[in-house]
Short mmCIF file of N, CA and C in Angstrom, two decimals:
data_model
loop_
_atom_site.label_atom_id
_atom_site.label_comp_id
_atom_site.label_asym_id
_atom_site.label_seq_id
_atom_site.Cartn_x
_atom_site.Cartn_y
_atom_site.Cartn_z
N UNK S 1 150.31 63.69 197.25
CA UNK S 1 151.73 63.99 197.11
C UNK S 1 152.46 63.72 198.43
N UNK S 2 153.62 63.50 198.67
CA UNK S 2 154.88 63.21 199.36
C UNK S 2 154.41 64.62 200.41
N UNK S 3 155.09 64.00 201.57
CA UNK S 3 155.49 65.50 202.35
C UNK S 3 156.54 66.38 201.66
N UNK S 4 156.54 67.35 201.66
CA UNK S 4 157.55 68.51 201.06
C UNK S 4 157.05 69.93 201.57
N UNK S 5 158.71 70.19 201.11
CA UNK S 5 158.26 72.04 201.57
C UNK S 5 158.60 72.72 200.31
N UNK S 6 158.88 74.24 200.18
CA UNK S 6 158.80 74.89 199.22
C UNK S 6 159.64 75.66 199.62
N UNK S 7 161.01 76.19 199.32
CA UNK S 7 161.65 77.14 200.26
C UNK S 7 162.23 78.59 198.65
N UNK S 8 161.52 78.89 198.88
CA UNK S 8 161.16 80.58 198.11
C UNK S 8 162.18 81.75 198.09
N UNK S 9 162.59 82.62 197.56
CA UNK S 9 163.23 83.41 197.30
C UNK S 9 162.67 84.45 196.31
N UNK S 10 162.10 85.98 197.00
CA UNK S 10 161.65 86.72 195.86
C UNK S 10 161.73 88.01 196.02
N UNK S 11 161.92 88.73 194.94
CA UNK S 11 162.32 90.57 195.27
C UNK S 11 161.17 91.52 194.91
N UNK S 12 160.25 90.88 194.24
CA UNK S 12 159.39 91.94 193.82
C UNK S 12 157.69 91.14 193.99
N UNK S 13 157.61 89.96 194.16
CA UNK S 13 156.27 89.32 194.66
C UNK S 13 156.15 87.80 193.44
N UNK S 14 156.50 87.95 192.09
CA UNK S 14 156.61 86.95 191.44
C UNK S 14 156.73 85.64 191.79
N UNK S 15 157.56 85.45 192.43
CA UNK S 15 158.34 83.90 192.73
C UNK S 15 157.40 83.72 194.28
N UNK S 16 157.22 84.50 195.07
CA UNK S 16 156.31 84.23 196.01
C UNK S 16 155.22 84.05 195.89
N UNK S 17 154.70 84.45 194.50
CA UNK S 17 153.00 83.93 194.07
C UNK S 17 153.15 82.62 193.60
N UNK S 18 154.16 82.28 192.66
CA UNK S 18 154.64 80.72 192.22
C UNK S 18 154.84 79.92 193.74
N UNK S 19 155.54 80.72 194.54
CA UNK S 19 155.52 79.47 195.73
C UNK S 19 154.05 78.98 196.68
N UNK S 20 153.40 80.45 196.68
CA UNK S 20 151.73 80.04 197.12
C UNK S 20 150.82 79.51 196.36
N UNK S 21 151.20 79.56 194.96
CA UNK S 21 150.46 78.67 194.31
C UNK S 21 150.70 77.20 194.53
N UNK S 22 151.95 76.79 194.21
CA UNK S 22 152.30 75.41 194.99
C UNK S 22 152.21 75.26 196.13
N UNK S 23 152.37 76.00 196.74
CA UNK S 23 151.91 75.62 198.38
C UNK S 23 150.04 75.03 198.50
N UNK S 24 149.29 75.93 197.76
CA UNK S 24 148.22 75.33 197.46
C UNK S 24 147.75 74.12 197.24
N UNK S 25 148.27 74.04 195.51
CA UNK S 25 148.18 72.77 194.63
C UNK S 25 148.83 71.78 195.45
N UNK S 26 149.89 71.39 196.34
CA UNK S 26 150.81 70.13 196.76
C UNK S 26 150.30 70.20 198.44
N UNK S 27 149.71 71.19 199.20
CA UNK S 27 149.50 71.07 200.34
C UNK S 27 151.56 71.11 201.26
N UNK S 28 152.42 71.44 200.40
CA UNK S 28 153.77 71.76 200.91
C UNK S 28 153.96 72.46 202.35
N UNK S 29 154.38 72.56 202.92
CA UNK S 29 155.42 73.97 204.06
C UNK S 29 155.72 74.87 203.12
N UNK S 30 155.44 76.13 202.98
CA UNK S 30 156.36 76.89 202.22
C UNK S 30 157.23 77.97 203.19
N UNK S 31 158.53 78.19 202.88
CA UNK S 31 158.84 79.20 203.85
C UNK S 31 159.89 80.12 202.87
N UNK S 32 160.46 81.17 203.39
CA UNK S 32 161.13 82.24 202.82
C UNK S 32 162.76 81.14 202.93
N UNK S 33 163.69 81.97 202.00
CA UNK S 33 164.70 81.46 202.23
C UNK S 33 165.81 81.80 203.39
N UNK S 34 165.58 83.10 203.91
CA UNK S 34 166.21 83.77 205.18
C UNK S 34 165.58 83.46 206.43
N UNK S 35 164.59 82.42 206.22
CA UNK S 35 164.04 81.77 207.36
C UNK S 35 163.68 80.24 207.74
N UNK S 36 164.44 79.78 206.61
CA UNK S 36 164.55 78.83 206.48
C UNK S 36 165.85 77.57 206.93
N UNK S 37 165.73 76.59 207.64
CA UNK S 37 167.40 76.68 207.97
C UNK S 37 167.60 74.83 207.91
N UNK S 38 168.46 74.37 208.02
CA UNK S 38 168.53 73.40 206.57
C UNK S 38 168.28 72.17 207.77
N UNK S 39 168.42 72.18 208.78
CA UNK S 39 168.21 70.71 209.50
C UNK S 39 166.22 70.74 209.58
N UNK S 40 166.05 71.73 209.27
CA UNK S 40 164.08 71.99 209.14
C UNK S 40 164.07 71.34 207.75
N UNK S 41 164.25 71.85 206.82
CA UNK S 41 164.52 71.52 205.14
C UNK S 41 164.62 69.73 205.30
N UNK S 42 165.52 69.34 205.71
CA UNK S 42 166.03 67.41 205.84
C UNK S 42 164.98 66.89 206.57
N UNK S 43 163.92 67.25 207.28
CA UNK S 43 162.46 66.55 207.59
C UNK S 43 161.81 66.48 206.70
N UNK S 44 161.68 67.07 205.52
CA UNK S 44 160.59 66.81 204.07
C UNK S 44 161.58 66.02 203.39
N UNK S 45 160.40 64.95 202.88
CA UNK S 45 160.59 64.33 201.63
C UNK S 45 161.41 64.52 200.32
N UNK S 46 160.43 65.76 200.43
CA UNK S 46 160.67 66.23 198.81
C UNK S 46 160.85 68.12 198.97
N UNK S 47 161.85 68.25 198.26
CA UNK S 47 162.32 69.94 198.69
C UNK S 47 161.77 70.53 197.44
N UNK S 48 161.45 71.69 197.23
CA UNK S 48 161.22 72.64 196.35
C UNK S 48 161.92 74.12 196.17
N UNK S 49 162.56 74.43 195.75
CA UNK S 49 163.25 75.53 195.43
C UNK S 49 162.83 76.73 194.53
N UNK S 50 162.12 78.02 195.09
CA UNK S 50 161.91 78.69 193.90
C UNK S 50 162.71 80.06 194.06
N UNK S 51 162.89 80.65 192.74
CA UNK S 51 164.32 81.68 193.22
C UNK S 51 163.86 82.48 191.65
N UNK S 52 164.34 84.01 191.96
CA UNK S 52 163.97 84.99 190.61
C UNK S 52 165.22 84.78 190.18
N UNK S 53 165.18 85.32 188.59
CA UNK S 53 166.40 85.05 187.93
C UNK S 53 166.37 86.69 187.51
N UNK S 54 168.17 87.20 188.20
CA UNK S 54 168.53 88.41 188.10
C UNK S 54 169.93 88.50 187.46
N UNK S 55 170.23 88.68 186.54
CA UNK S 55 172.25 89.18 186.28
C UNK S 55 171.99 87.59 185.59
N UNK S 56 171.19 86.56 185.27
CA UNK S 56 171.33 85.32 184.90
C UNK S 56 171.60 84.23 186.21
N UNK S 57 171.49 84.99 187.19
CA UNK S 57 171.63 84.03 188.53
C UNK S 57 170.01 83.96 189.16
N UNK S 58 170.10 82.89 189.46
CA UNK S 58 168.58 82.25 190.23
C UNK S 58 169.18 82.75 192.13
N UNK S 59 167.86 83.76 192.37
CA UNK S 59 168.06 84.33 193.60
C UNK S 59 167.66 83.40 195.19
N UNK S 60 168.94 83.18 195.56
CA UNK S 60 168.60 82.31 196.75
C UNK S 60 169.62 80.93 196.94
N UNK S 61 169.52 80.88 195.44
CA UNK S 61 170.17 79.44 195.42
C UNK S 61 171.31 79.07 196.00
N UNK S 62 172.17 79.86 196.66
CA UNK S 62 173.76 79.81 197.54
C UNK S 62 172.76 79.02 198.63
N UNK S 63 171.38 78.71 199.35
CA UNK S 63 171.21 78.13 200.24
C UNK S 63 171.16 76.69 200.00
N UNK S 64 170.56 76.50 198.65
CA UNK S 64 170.77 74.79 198.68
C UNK S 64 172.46 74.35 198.22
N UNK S 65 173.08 75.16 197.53
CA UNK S 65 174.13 74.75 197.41
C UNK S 65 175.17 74.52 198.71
N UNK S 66 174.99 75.83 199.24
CA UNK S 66 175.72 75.47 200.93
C UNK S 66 175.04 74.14 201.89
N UNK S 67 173.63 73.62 201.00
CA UNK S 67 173.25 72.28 201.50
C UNK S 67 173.28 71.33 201.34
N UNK S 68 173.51 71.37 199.88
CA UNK S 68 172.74 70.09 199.15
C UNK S 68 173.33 68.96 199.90
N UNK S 69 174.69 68.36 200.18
CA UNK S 69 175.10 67.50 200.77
C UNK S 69 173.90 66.82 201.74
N UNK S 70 173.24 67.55 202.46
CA UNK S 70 172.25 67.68 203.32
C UNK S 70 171.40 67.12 202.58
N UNK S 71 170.73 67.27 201.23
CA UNK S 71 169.61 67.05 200.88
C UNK S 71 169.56 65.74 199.40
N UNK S 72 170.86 65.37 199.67
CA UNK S 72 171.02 64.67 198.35
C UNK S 72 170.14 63.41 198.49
N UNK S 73 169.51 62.65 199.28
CA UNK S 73 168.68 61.97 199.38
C UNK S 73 166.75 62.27 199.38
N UNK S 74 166.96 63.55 199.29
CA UNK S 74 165.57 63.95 198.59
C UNK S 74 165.21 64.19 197.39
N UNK S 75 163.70 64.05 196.99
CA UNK S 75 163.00 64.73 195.45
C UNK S 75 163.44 66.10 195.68
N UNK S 76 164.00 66.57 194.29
CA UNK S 76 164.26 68.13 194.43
C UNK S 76 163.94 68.02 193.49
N UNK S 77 163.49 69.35 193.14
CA UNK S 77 163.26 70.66 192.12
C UNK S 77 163.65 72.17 192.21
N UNK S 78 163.73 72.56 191.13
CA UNK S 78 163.82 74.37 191.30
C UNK S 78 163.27 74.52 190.23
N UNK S 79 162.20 76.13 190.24
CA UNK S 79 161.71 76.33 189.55
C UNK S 79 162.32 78.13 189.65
N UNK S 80 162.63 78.43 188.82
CA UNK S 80 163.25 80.22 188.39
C UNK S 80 162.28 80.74 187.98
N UNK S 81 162.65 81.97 188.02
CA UNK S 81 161.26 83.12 187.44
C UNK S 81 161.50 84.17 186.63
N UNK S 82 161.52 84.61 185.88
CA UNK S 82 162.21 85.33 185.21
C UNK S 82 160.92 86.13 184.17
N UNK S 83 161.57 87.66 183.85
CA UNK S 83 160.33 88.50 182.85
C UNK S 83 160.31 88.22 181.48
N UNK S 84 161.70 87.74 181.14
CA UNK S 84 161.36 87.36 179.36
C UNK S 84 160.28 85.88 179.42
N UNK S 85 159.67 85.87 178.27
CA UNK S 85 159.60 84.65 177.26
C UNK S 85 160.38 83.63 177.71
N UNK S 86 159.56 82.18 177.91
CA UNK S 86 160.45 81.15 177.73
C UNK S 86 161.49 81.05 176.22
N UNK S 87 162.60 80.81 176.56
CA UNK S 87 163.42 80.20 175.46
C UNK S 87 164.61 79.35 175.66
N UNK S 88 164.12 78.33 174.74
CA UNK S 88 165.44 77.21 175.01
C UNK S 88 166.62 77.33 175.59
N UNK S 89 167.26 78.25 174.07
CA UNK S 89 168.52 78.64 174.43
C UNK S 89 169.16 79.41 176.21
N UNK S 90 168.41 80.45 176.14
CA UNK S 90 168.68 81.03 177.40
C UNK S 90 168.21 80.10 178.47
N UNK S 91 167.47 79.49 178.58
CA UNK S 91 166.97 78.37 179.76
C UNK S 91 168.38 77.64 179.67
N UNK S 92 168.73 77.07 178.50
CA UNK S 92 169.83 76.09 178.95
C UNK S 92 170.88 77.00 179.64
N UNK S 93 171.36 78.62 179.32
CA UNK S 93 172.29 79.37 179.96
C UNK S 93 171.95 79.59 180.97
N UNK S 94 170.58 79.49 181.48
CA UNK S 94 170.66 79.53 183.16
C UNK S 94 170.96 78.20 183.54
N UNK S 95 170.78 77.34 183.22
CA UNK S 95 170.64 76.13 183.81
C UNK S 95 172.47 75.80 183.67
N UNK S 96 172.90 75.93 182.57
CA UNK S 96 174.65 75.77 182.93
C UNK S 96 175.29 76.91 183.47
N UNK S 97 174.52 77.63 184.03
CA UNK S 97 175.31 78.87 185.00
C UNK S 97 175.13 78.51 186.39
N UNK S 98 174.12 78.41 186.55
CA UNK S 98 173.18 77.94 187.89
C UNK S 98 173.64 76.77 188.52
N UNK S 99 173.29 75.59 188.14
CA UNK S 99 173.10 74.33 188.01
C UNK S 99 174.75 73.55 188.07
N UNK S 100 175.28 74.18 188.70
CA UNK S 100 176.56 72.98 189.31
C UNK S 100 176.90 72.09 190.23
N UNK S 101 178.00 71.20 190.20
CA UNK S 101 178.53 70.45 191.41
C UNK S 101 177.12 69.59 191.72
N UNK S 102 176.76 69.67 192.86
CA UNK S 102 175.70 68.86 193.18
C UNK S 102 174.38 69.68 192.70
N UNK S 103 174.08 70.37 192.28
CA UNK S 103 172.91 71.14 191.81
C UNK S 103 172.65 70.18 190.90
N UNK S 104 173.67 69.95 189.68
CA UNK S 104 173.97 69.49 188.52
C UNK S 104 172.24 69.04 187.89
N UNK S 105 172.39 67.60 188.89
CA UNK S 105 170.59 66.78 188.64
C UNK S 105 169.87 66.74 189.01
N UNK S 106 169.45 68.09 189.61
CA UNK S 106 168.31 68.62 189.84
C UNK S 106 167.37 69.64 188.87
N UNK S 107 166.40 68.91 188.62
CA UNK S 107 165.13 69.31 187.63
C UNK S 107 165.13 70.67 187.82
N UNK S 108 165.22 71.59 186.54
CA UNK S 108 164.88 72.55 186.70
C UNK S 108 163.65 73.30 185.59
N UNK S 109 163.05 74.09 186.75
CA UNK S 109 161.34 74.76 185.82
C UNK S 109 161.63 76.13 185.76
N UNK S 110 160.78 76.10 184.49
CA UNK S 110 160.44 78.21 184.87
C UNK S 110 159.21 78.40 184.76
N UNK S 111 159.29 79.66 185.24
CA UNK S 111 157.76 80.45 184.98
C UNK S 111 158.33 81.79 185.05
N UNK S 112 157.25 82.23 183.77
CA UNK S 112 157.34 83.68 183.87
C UNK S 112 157.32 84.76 184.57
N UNK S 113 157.74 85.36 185.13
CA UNK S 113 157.07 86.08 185.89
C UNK S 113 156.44 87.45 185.72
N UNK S 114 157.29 88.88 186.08
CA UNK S 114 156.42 89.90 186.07
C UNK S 114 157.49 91.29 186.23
N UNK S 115 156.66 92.39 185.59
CA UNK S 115 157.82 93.44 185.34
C UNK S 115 156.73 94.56 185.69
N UNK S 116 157.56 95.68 186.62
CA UNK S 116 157.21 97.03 187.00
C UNK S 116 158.35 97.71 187.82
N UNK S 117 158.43 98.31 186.64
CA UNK S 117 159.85 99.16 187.10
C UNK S 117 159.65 100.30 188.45
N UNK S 118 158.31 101.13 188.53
CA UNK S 118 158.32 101.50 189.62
C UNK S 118 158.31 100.81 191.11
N UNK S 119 158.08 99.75 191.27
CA UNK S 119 158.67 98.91 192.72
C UNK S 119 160.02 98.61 191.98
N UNK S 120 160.69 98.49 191.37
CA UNK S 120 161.94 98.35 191.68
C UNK S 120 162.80 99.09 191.90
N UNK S 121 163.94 98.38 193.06
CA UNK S 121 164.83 98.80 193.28
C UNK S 121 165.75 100.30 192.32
N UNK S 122 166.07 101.49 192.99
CA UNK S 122 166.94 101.83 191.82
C UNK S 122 167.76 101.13 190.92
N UNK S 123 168.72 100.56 192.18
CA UNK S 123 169.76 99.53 191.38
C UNK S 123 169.26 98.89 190.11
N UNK S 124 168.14 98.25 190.23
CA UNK S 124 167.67 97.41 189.60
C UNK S 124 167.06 98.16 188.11
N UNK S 125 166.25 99.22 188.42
CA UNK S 125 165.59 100.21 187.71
C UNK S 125 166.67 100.74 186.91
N UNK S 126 168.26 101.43 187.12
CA UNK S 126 168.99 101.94 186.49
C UNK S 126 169.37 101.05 185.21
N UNK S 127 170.04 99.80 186.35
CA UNK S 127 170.54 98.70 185.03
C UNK S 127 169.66 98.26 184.00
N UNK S 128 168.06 97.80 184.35
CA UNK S 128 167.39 97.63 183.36
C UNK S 128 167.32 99.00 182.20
N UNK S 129 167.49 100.20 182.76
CA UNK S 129 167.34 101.32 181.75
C UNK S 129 168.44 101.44 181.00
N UNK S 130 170.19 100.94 181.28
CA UNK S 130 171.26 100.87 180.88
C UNK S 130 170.85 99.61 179.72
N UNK S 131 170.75 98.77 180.12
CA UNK S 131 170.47 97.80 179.30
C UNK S 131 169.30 97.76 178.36
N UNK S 132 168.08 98.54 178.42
CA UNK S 132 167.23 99.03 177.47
C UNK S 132 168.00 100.01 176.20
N UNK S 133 168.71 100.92 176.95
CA UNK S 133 169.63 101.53 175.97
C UNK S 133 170.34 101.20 174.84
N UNK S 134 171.02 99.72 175.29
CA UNK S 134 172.30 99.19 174.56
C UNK S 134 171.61 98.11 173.72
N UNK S 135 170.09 97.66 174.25
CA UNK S 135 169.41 96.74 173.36
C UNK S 135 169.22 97.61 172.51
N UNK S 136 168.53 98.69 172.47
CA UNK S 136 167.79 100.03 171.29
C UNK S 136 168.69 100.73 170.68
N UNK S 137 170.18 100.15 170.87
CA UNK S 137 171.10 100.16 169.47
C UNK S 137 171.29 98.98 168.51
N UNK S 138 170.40 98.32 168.78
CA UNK S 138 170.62 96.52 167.95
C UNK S 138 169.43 96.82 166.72
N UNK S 139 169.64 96.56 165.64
CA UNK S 139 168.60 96.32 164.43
C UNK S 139 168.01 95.36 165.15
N UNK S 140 166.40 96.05 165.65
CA UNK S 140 165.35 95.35 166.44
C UNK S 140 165.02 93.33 165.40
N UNK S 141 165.07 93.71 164.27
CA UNK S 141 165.35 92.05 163.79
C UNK S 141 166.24 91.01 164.00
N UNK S 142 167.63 91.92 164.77
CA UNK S 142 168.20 90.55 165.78
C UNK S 142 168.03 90.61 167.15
N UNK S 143 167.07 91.31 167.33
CA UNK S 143 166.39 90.48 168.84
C UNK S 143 166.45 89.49 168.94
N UNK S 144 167.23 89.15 169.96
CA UNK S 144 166.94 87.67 170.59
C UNK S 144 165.09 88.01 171.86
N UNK S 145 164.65 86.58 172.36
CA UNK S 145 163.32 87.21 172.38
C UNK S 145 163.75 87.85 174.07
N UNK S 146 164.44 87.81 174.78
CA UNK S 146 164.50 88.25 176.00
C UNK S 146 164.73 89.70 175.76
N UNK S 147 165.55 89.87 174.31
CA UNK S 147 165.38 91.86 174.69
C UNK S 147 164.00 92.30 173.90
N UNK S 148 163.11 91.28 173.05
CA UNK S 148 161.93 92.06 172.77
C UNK S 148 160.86 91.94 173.81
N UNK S 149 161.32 90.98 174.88
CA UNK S 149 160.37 91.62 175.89
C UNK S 149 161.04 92.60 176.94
N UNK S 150 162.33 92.83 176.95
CA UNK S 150 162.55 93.94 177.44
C UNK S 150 162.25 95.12 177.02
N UNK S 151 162.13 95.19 175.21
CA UNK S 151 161.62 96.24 175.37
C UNK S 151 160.37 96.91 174.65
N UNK S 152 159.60 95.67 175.12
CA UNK S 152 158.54 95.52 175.22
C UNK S 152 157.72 96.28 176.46
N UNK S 153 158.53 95.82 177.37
CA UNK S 153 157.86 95.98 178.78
C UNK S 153 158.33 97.45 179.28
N UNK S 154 159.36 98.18 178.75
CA UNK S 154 159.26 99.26 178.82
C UNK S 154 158.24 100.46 178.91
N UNK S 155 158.26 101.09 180.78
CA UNK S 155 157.81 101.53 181.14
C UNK S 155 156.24 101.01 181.08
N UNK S 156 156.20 100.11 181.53
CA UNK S 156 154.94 99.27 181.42
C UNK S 156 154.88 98.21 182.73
N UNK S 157 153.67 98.07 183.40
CA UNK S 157 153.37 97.23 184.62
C UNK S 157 152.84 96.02 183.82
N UNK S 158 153.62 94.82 184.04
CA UNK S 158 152.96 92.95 182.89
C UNK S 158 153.29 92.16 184.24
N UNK S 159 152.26 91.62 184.31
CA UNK S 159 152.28 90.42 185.36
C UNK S 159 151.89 89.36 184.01
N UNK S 160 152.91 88.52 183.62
CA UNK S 160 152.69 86.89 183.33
C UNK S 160 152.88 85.67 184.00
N UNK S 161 152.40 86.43 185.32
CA UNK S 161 152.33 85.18 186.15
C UNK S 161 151.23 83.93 185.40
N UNK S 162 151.61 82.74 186.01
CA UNK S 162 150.22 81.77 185.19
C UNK S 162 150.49 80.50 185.83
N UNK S 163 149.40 79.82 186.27
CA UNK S 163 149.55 78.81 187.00
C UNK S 163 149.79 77.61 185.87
N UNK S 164 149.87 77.79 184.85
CA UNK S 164 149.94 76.67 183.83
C UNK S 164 151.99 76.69 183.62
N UNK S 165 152.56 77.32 183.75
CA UNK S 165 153.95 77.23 184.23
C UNK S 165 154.32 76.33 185.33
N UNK S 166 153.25 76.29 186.25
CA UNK S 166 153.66 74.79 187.24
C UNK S 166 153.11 73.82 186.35
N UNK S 167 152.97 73.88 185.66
CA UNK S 167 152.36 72.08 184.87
C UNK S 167 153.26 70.76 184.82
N UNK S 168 154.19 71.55 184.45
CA UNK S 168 155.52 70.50 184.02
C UNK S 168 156.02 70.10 185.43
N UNK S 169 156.24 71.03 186.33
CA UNK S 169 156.51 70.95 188.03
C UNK S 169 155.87 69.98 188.67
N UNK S 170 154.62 69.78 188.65
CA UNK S 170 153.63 69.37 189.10
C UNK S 170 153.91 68.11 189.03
N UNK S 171 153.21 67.60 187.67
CA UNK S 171 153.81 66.31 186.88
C UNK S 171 155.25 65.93 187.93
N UNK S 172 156.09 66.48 187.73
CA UNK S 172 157.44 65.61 187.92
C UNK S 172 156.80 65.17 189.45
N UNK S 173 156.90 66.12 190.39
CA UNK S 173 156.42 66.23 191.66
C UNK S 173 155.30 64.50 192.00
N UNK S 174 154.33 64.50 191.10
CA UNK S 174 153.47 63.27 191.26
C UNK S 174 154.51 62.21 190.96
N UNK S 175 155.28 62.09 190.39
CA UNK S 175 155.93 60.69 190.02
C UNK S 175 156.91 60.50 190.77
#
């Protein structure tokens, strides 16, 4: 593979196991995104972006956007992380929430990641319990699948981390 780095963004360990796994598999730089600083980033080849997806926003990503200008002549990717189920639909709503201006054509991956409400944040812990609430007034048969794994995962520790979520990453990455 190309020289590249991996520049990471993560709140609870998820997206930092996805970035050491690629750091592995590609032999990359990987670094945090608050330590990362963009004339370092424009020496690799090929950039990698990984960021958790919180409120429907991919965490971190204000750094390549305050860059991209910087990086528009590299292989990019981003790969998000998120606790539901892959699904189309919502993938495409991150990706047209996320994914503007120069972001626009840049490949984007997911992988699952992982849920335990005791490391999280209150903040974080309240709203998911607000929002468990207002799902568990819905006739559970119109679940869409992101609230049956919300509440699913209720009060429950699920790591779906899986290295088979870089597959598709990977691939692009070789070509």
């Amino acid at each position: 593979m190309t020289k590249g780095i991996i520049v990471y963004q993560s709140k609870y360990g998820a997206t930092k196991k996805y970035a050491e796994w690629l750091q592995t598999m590609t032999d990359f730089y990987c670094i945090e995104v608050s330590k990362a600083a963009a004339d370092e980033v424009i020496q690799y080849e090929t950039v990698v972006f990984c960021g958790g997806i919180y409120a429907s926003g991919i965490a971190g990503l204000s750094f390549l956007k305050k860059n991209i200008d910087k990086f528009k002549n590299k292989k990019m990717a981003i790969l998000c992380v998120g606790a539901s189920p892959y699904d189309e639909s919502a993938f495409t709503e991150i990706k047209e929430h996320n994914l503007t201006g120069g972001l626009k054509s840049i490949p984007l991956f997911y992988g699952r990641g992982a849920w335990n409400e005791s490391k999280m944040k209150l903040i974080d812990r309240t709203l998911c319990k607000m929002l468990q609430k207002s799902v568990a007034k819905k006739d559970p048969s119109t679940y869409e699948p992101w609230m049956k794994a919300l509440m699913c995962a209720k009060g429950q520790n699920c790591d779906w981390t899986d290295k088979k979520y870089l597959v598709p990453l990977l691939e692009y990455l070789e070509n």
